[in-house]
Amino acid sequence: VSTVAATAALSACADEPLEPRIPPVAKPNALDVTTGEFVEVTVTNTSGGLDSGSIRWAATQLGSGGGAIMFAPSLDGATITLDAPLDAAGPMSIQGPAKGITLSGNNQHRVIDSDSSVSVQNVTLTKGFADFGSAVNAPAFSMRNTTVRDNRGPGSAIRVRDVASLVNSTVTGNVVGAPAVEYSDSSQVFIGNSTIAFNSPGAGLGPSGSVTS
């Protein structure tokens, strides 16, 4: 049986949102990926490839201990069109600047495809395309002050296996055949002060296998 704890998130923001009971990401304090420690890497350009300073390059700098991806001030509000889905060897935290950062799959592939947990803040994930999890496919996904929009495919926009957490976030305008936010029977789902609306033809939120024919 799935565990779903939510405040009135499907149509309007709640007055007293339920905050996820997920520990905050620790402040990274090392840059040596060979030690397996949590590291911090800064993106300095809008390349969607593996150029030095790009976001995909930054993800390759994260070892098994994971890390945080930050952005140079010059990228505040920028759009990065990815050449391939974003992934890392360990847990990945993407911390967008004040005006946010937009990551695009260019209607060709997922935006994020990870075997480790992913958290994002001040990020827009858009134009992903895949059979399922067109924007995000990960075991655990946490989004704060983030928008997932205009992703498409026969399956979901976000697919998680263990934990999904949405805080002050929006999932909208995704053209998907399964629930826009899809979770497994054993998942924990936390929603606070967030909106999941205007996704079609699938439902906004639901378990794996809830596919609209």
PDB file of C-alpha atoms in Angstrom:
ATOM      1  CA  VAL A   1       0.000   0.000   0.000  1.00  0.00           C
ATOM      2  CA  SER A   2       1.455   3.337  -0.945  1.00  0.00           C
ATOM      3  CA  THR A   3       1.933   6.021   1.682  1.00  0.00           C
ATOM      4  CA  VAL A   4       0.667   9.404   0.535  1.00  0.00           C
ATOM      5  CA  ALA A   5       0.700  12.441   2.820  1.00  0.00           C
ATOM      6  CA  ALA A   6      -0.526  15.635   1.184  1.00  0.00           C
ATOM      7  CA  THR A   7      -2.117  18.962   1.797  1.00  0.00           C
ATOM      8  CA  ALA A   8      -4.708  20.222  -0.681  1.00  0.00           C
ATOM      9  CA  ALA A   9      -2.209  20.290  -3.493  1.00  0.00           C
ATOM     10  CA  LEU A  10      -4.078  19.317  -6.621  1.00  0.00           C
ATOM     11  CA  SER A  11      -6.041  22.499  -7.062  1.00  0.00           C
ATOM     12  CA  ALA A  12      -4.825  25.241  -4.732  1.00  0.00           C
ATOM     13  CA  CYS A  13      -2.082  26.122  -2.281  1.00  0.00           C
ATOM     14  CA  ALA A  14      -2.830  25.133   1.318  1.00  0.00           C
ATOM     15  CA  ASP A  15      -2.764  27.676   4.116  1.00  0.00           C
ATOM     16  CA  GLU A  16      -0.648  25.406   6.288  1.00  0.00           C
ATOM     17  CA  PRO A  17       1.348  23.177   3.946  1.00  0.00           C
ATOM     18  CA  LEU A  18       2.778  19.916   5.169  1.00  0.00           C
ATOM     19  CA  GLU A  19       6.543  20.100   4.955  1.00  0.00           C
ATOM     20  CA  PRO A  20       8.276  16.908   3.814  1.00  0.00           C
ATOM     21  CA  ARG A  21       9.998  14.935   6.556  1.00  0.00           C
ATOM     22  CA  ILE A  22      13.090  14.540   4.427  1.00  0.00           C
ATOM     23  CA  PRO A  23      16.378  15.789   5.932  1.00  0.00           C
ATOM     24  CA  PRO A  24      17.833  18.825   4.146  1.00  0.00           C
ATOM     25  CA  VAL A  25      20.882  18.335   1.980  1.00  0.00           C
ATOM     26  CA  ALA A  26      24.064  18.814   3.961  1.00  0.00           C
ATOM     27  CA  LYS A  27      26.297  21.732   3.075  1.00  0.00           C
ATOM     28  CA  PRO A  28      29.037  20.319   0.855  1.00  0.00           C
ATOM     29  CA  ASN A  29      32.522  20.804   2.222  1.00  0.00           C
ATOM     30  CA  ALA A  30      34.858  19.061  -0.200  1.00  0.00           C
ATOM     31  CA  LEU A  31      35.794  19.119  -3.861  1.00  0.00           C
ATOM     32  CA  ASP A  32      37.733  15.854  -4.161  1.00  0.00           C
ATOM     33  CA  VAL A  33      35.411  13.386  -5.924  1.00  0.00           C
ATOM     34  CA  THR A  34      37.884  10.543  -5.460  1.00  0.00           C
ATOM     35  CA  THR A  35      37.160  10.433  -1.720  1.00  0.00           C
ATOM     36  CA  GLY A  36      33.458   9.716  -2.134  1.00  0.00           C
ATOM     37  CA  GLU A  37      32.592  12.838  -0.157  1.00  0.00           C
ATOM     38  CA  PHE A  38      29.716  15.197  -0.929  1.00  0.00           C
ATOM     39  CA  VAL A  39      31.085  17.899  -3.235  1.00  0.00           C
ATOM     40  CA  GLU A  40      30.049  21.223  -4.748  1.00  0.00           C
ATOM     41  CA  VAL A  41      30.539  22.082  -8.430  1.00  0.00           C
ATOM     42  CA  THR A  42      29.657  25.355 -10.190  1.00  0.00           C
ATOM     43  CA  VAL A  43      28.233  25.545 -13.707  1.00  0.00           C
ATOM     44  CA  THR A  44      29.714  28.455 -15.671  1.00  0.00           C
ATOM     45  CA  ASN A  45      28.161  28.156 -19.152  1.00  0.00           C
ATOM     46  CA  THR A  46      24.958  27.100 -20.928  1.00  0.00           C
ATOM     47  CA  SER A  47      26.433  24.258 -22.954  1.00  0.00           C
ATOM     48  CA  GLY A  48      24.233  21.166 -23.059  1.00  0.00           C
ATOM     49  CA  GLY A  49      27.209  18.934 -23.745  1.00  0.00           C
ATOM     50  CA  LEU A  50      30.198  17.817 -21.692  1.00  0.00           C
ATOM     51  CA  ASP A  51      32.281  20.985 -22.119  1.00  0.00           C
ATOM     52  CA  SER A  52      34.197  22.032 -19.026  1.00  0.00           C
ATOM     53  CA  GLY A  53      31.912  24.204 -16.901  1.00  0.00           C
ATOM     54  CA  SER A  54      28.688  22.762 -18.345  1.00  0.00           C
ATOM     55  CA  ILE A  55      25.983  21.176 -16.223  1.00  0.00           C
ATOM     56  CA  ARG A  56      26.576  17.724 -17.702  1.00  0.00           C
ATOM     57  CA  TRP A  57      30.283  18.128 -16.989  1.00  0.00           C
ATOM     58  CA  ALA A  58      29.393  19.186 -13.434  1.00  0.00           C
ATOM     59  CA  ALA A  59      27.336  16.025 -12.968  1.00  0.00           C
ATOM     60  CA  THR A  60      30.337  13.892 -13.983  1.00  0.00           C
ATOM     61  CA  GLN A  61      32.337  15.520 -11.181  1.00  0.00           C
ATOM     62  CA  LEU A  62      30.033  14.037  -8.539  1.00  0.00           C
ATOM     63  CA  GLY A  63      31.330  10.778  -7.120  1.00  0.00           C
ATOM     64  CA  SER A  64      29.441   8.069  -5.249  1.00  0.00           C
ATOM     65  CA  GLY A  65      29.035  10.438  -2.310  1.00  0.00           C
ATOM     66  CA  GLY A  66      27.027  12.795  -4.508  1.00  0.00           C
ATOM     67  CA  GLY A  67      27.089  16.562  -4.471  1.00  0.00           C
ATOM     68  CA  ALA A  68      25.498  19.900  -5.221  1.00  0.00           C
ATOM     69  CA  ILE A  69      25.482  21.614  -8.590  1.00  0.00           C
ATOM     70  CA  MET A  70      25.471  25.415  -8.311  1.00  0.00           C
ATOM     71  CA  PHE A  71      25.410  28.138 -10.988  1.00  0.00           C
ATOM     72  CA  ALA A  72      27.534  31.202 -11.696  1.00  0.00           C
ATOM     73  CA  PRO A  73      25.676  34.530 -11.201  1.00  0.00           C
ATOM     74  CA  SER A  74      25.808  35.176 -14.956  1.00  0.00           C
ATOM     75  CA  LEU A  75      23.474  32.201 -15.512  1.00  0.00           C
ATOM     76  CA  ASP A  76      20.658  33.562 -13.330  1.00  0.00           C
ATOM     77  CA  GLY A  77      17.460  32.927 -15.331  1.00  0.00           C
ATOM     78  CA  ALA A  78      19.252  31.115 -18.183  1.00  0.00           C
ATOM     79  CA  THR A  79      18.064  28.128 -20.242  1.00  0.00           C
ATOM     80  CA  ILE A  80      20.264  25.086 -20.841  1.00  0.00           C
ATOM     81  CA  THR A  81      19.280  22.724 -23.649  1.00  0.00           C
ATOM     82  CA  LEU A  82      20.755  19.327 -22.825  1.00  0.00           C
ATOM     83  CA  ASP A  83      22.351  17.063 -25.423  1.00  0.00           C
ATOM     84  CA  ALA A  84      21.485  14.017 -23.277  1.00  0.00           C
ATOM     85  CA  PRO A  85      19.723  13.294 -19.971  1.00  0.00           C
ATOM     86  CA  LEU A  86      21.400  14.546 -16.814  1.00  0.00           C
ATOM     87  CA  ASP A  87      22.821  11.867 -14.515  1.00  0.00           C
ATOM     88  CA  ALA A  88      25.452  11.447 -11.794  1.00  0.00           C
ATOM     89  CA  ALA A  89      27.238   8.602 -10.025  1.00  0.00           C
ATOM     90  CA  GLY A  90      25.690   9.523  -6.669  1.00  0.00           C
ATOM     91  CA  PRO A  91      22.942  11.663  -5.131  1.00  0.00           C
ATOM     92  CA  MET A  92      22.612  14.925  -7.060  1.00  0.00           C
ATOM     93  CA  SER A  93      21.314  18.264  -5.789  1.00  0.00           C
ATOM     94  CA  ILE A  94      20.707  20.992  -8.392  1.00  0.00           C
ATOM     95  CA  GLN A  95      20.435  24.385  -6.706  1.00  0.00           C
ATOM     96  CA  GLY A  96      19.291  26.997  -9.192  1.00  0.00           C
ATOM     97  CA  PRO A  97      19.998  30.731  -8.783  1.00  0.00           C
ATOM     98  CA  ALA A  98      17.459  33.263  -7.473  1.00  0.00           C
ATOM     99  CA  LYS A  99      15.748  33.758 -10.866  1.00  0.00           C
ATOM    100  CA  GLY A 100      15.949  30.062 -11.560  1.00  0.00           C
ATOM    101  CA  ILE A 101      17.488  27.914 -14.251  1.00  0.00           C
ATOM    102  CA  THR A 102      15.632  26.084 -17.049  1.00  0.00           C
ATOM    103  CA  LEU A 103      16.767  22.637 -18.153  1.00  0.00           C
ATOM    104  CA  SER A 104      15.339  21.440 -21.473  1.00  0.00           C
ATOM    105  CA  GLY A 105      15.300  17.996 -23.039  1.00  0.00           C
ATOM    106  CA  ASN A 106      14.688  19.639 -26.437  1.00  0.00           C
ATOM    107  CA  ASN A 107      11.725  17.247 -27.012  1.00  0.00           C
ATOM    108  CA  GLN A 108      14.258  14.475 -27.653  1.00  0.00           C
ATOM    109  CA  HIS A 109      15.041  12.765 -24.335  1.00  0.00           C
ATOM    110  CA  ARG A 110      14.503  12.868 -20.573  1.00  0.00           C
ATOM    111  CA  VAL A 111      15.770  15.867 -18.691  1.00  0.00           C
ATOM    112  CA  ILE A 112      16.990  13.827 -15.687  1.00  0.00           C
ATOM    113  CA  ASP A 113      17.559  10.059 -15.710  1.00  0.00           C
ATOM    114  CA  SER A 114      19.291   8.832 -12.567  1.00  0.00           C
ATOM    115  CA  ASP A 115      19.876   5.667 -10.557  1.00  0.00           C
ATOM    116  CA  SER A 116      20.490   7.835  -7.473  1.00  0.00           C
ATOM    117  CA  SER A 117      18.334  10.322  -5.591  1.00  0.00           C
ATOM    118  CA  VAL A 118      17.863  13.787  -7.080  1.00  0.00           C
ATOM    119  CA  SER A 119      16.796  17.082  -5.521  1.00  0.00           C
ATOM    120  CA  VAL A 120      16.202  20.369  -7.344  1.00  0.00           C
ATOM    121  CA  GLN A 121      15.499  23.920  -6.216  1.00  0.00           C
ATOM    122  CA  ASN A 122      14.659  27.001  -8.333  1.00  0.00           C
ATOM    123  CA  VAL A 123      14.631  24.888 -11.493  1.00  0.00           C
ATOM    124  CA  THR A 124      12.263  24.467 -14.444  1.00  0.00           C
ATOM    125  CA  LEU A 125      12.323  21.056 -16.144  1.00  0.00           C
ATOM    126  CA  THR A 126      10.780  21.185 -19.589  1.00  0.00           C
ATOM    127  CA  LYS A 127      10.540  19.578 -23.053  1.00  0.00           C
ATOM    128  CA  GLY A 128      11.504  16.111 -21.887  1.00  0.00           C
ATOM    129  CA  PHE A 129      10.398  13.139 -23.976  1.00  0.00           C
ATOM    130  CA  ALA A 130      10.428   9.434 -23.040  1.00  0.00           C
ATOM    131  CA  ASP A 131       8.175   6.402 -22.668  1.00  0.00           C
ATOM    132  CA  PHE A 132       7.871   7.196 -18.945  1.00  0.00           C
ATOM    133  CA  GLY A 133       9.383   9.753 -16.603  1.00  0.00           C
ATOM    134  CA  SER A 134       9.776  12.149 -19.514  1.00  0.00           C
ATOM    135  CA  ALA A 135      11.078  14.894 -17.216  1.00  0.00           C
ATOM    136  CA  VAL A 136      12.512  12.830 -14.349  1.00  0.00           C
ATOM    137  CA  ASN A 137      13.159   9.141 -13.748  1.00  0.00           C
ATOM    138  CA  ALA A 138      14.812   8.506 -10.371  1.00  0.00           C
ATOM    139  CA  PRO A 139      14.423   6.372  -7.242  1.00  0.00           C
ATOM    140  CA  ALA A 140      13.808   9.493  -5.143  1.00  0.00           C
ATOM    141  CA  PHE A 141      13.036  12.992  -6.346  1.00  0.00           C
ATOM    142  CA  SER A 142      12.621  16.154  -4.270  1.00  0.00           C
ATOM    143  CA  MET A 143      11.586  19.469  -5.834  1.00  0.00           C
ATOM    144  CA  ARG A 144      11.308  22.859  -4.147  1.00  0.00           C
ATOM    145  CA  ASN A 145      10.353  26.144  -5.850  1.00  0.00           C
ATOM    146  CA  THR A 146      10.433  24.170  -9.077  1.00  0.00           C
ATOM    147  CA  THR A 147       8.213  23.781 -12.153  1.00  0.00           C
ATOM    148  CA  VAL A 148       7.847  20.674 -14.326  1.00  0.00           C
ATOM    149  CA  ARG A 149       6.002  21.639 -17.515  1.00  0.00           C
ATOM    150  CA  ASP A 150       5.581  20.866 -21.211  1.00  0.00           C
ATOM    151  CA  ASN A 151       7.052  17.366 -21.064  1.00  0.00           C
ATOM    152  CA  ARG A 152       5.455  14.615 -23.117  1.00  0.00           C
ATOM    153  CA  GLY A 153       5.269  10.897 -23.751  1.00  0.00           C
ATOM    154  CA  PRO A 154       2.958   7.900 -23.354  1.00  0.00           C
ATOM    155  CA  GLY A 155       3.900   7.549 -19.682  1.00  0.00           C
ATOM    156  CA  SER A 156       4.457   9.923 -16.772  1.00  0.00           C
ATOM    157  CA  ALA A 157       6.365  13.205 -16.502  1.00  0.00           C
ATOM    158  CA  ILE A 158       7.931  12.297 -13.127  1.00  0.00           C
ATOM    159  CA  ARG A 159       8.500   8.684 -12.110  1.00  0.00           C
ATOM    160  CA  VAL A 160       9.872   7.655  -8.706  1.00  0.00           C
ATOM    161  CA  ARG A 161      10.319   4.301  -7.002  1.00  0.00           C
ATOM    162  CA  ASP A 162      10.910   5.289  -3.367  1.00  0.00           C
ATOM    163  CA  VAL A 163      10.202   8.930  -2.469  1.00  0.00           C
ATOM    164  CA  ALA A 164       8.591  11.929  -4.178  1.00  0.00           C
ATOM    165  CA  SER A 165       8.576  15.320  -2.459  1.00  0.00           C
ATOM    166  CA  LEU A 166       7.003  18.499  -3.879  1.00  0.00           C
ATOM    167  CA  VAL A 167       7.229  21.768  -1.929  1.00  0.00           C
ATOM    168  CA  ASN A 168       6.189  25.165  -3.326  1.00  0.00           C
ATOM    169  CA  SER A 169       6.242  23.594  -6.779  1.00  0.00           C
ATOM    170  CA  THR A 170       4.079  23.122  -9.871  1.00  0.00           C
ATOM    171  CA  VAL A 171       3.572  20.227 -12.285  1.00  0.00           C
ATOM    172  CA  THR A 172       1.504  21.466 -15.220  1.00  0.00           C
ATOM    173  CA  GLY A 173       0.995  21.362 -18.973  1.00  0.00           C
ATOM    174  CA  ASN A 174       2.552  17.934 -19.414  1.00  0.00           C
ATOM    175  CA  VAL A 175       1.051  15.806 -22.198  1.00  0.00           C
ATOM    176  CA  VAL A 176       1.387  12.314 -20.743  1.00  0.00           C
ATOM    177  CA  GLY A 177      -0.708   9.148 -20.818  1.00  0.00           C
ATOM    178  CA  ALA A 178       0.016   8.064 -17.235  1.00  0.00           C
ATOM    179  CA  PRO A 179      -0.207  10.162 -14.056  1.00  0.00           C
ATOM    180  CA  ALA A 180       2.020  13.224 -14.386  1.00  0.00           C
ATOM    181  CA  VAL A 181       3.602  12.258 -11.044  1.00  0.00           C
ATOM    182  CA  GLU A 182       3.857   8.466 -10.908  1.00  0.00           C
ATOM    183  CA  TYR A 183       5.046   6.438  -7.932  1.00  0.00           C
ATOM    184  CA  SER A 184       5.374   2.753  -7.035  1.00  0.00           C
ATOM    185  CA  ASP A 185       3.192   0.908  -4.528  1.00  0.00           C
ATOM    186  CA  SER A 186       5.924   1.183  -1.888  1.00  0.00           C
ATOM    187  CA  SER A 187       6.675   4.879  -2.440  1.00  0.00           C
ATOM    188  CA  GLN A 188       6.273   7.690   0.058  1.00  0.00           C
ATOM    189  CA  VAL A 189       4.810  10.882  -1.412  1.00  0.00           C
ATOM    190  CA  PHE A 190       4.967  14.275   0.308  1.00  0.00           C
ATOM    191  CA  ILE A 191       3.211  17.342  -1.118  1.00  0.00           C
ATOM    192  CA  GLY A 192       3.211  20.794   0.434  1.00  0.00           C
ATOM    193  CA  ASN A 193       1.882  24.066  -0.992  1.00  0.00           C
ATOM    194  CA  SER A 194       2.124  22.694  -4.524  1.00  0.00           C
ATOM    195  CA  THR A 195      -0.083  22.384  -7.603  1.00  0.00           C
ATOM    196  CA  ILE A 196      -0.475  19.430  -9.953  1.00  0.00           C
ATOM    197  CA  ALA A 197      -2.947  20.514 -12.625  1.00  0.00           C
ATOM    198  CA  PHE A 198      -3.737  20.786 -16.351  1.00  0.00           C
ATOM    199  CA  ASN A 199      -1.814  17.657 -17.304  1.00  0.00           C
ATOM    200  CA  SER A 200      -3.457  15.356 -19.851  1.00  0.00           C
ATOM    201  CA  PRO A 201      -4.727  12.871 -20.727  1.00  0.00           C
ATOM    202  CA  GLY A 202      -3.408  11.072 -17.650  1.00  0.00           C
ATOM    203  CA  ALA A 203      -4.214  11.892 -14.044  1.00  0.00           C
ATOM    204  CA  GLY A 204      -2.172  14.387 -12.052  1.00  0.00           C
ATOM    205  CA  LEU A 205      -0.923  11.981  -9.383  1.00  0.00           C
ATOM    206  CA  GLY A 206      -1.118   8.213  -9.145  1.00  0.00           C
ATOM    207  CA  PRO A 207       0.551   4.819  -8.772  1.00  0.00           C
ATOM    208  CA  SER A 208       2.501   3.030 -11.469  1.00  0.00           C
ATOM    209  CA  GLY A 209       0.287   1.326 -14.012  1.00  0.00           C
ATOM    210  CA  SER A 210      -2.408   4.014 -14.011  1.00  0.00           C
ATOM    211  CA  VAL A 211      -2.225   4.513 -17.759  1.00  0.00           C
ATOM    212  CA  THR A 212      -4.952   6.183 -19.779  1.00  0.00           C
ATOM    213  CA  SER A 213      -5.825   4.149 -22.866  1.00  0.00           C
TER     214      SER A 213
END
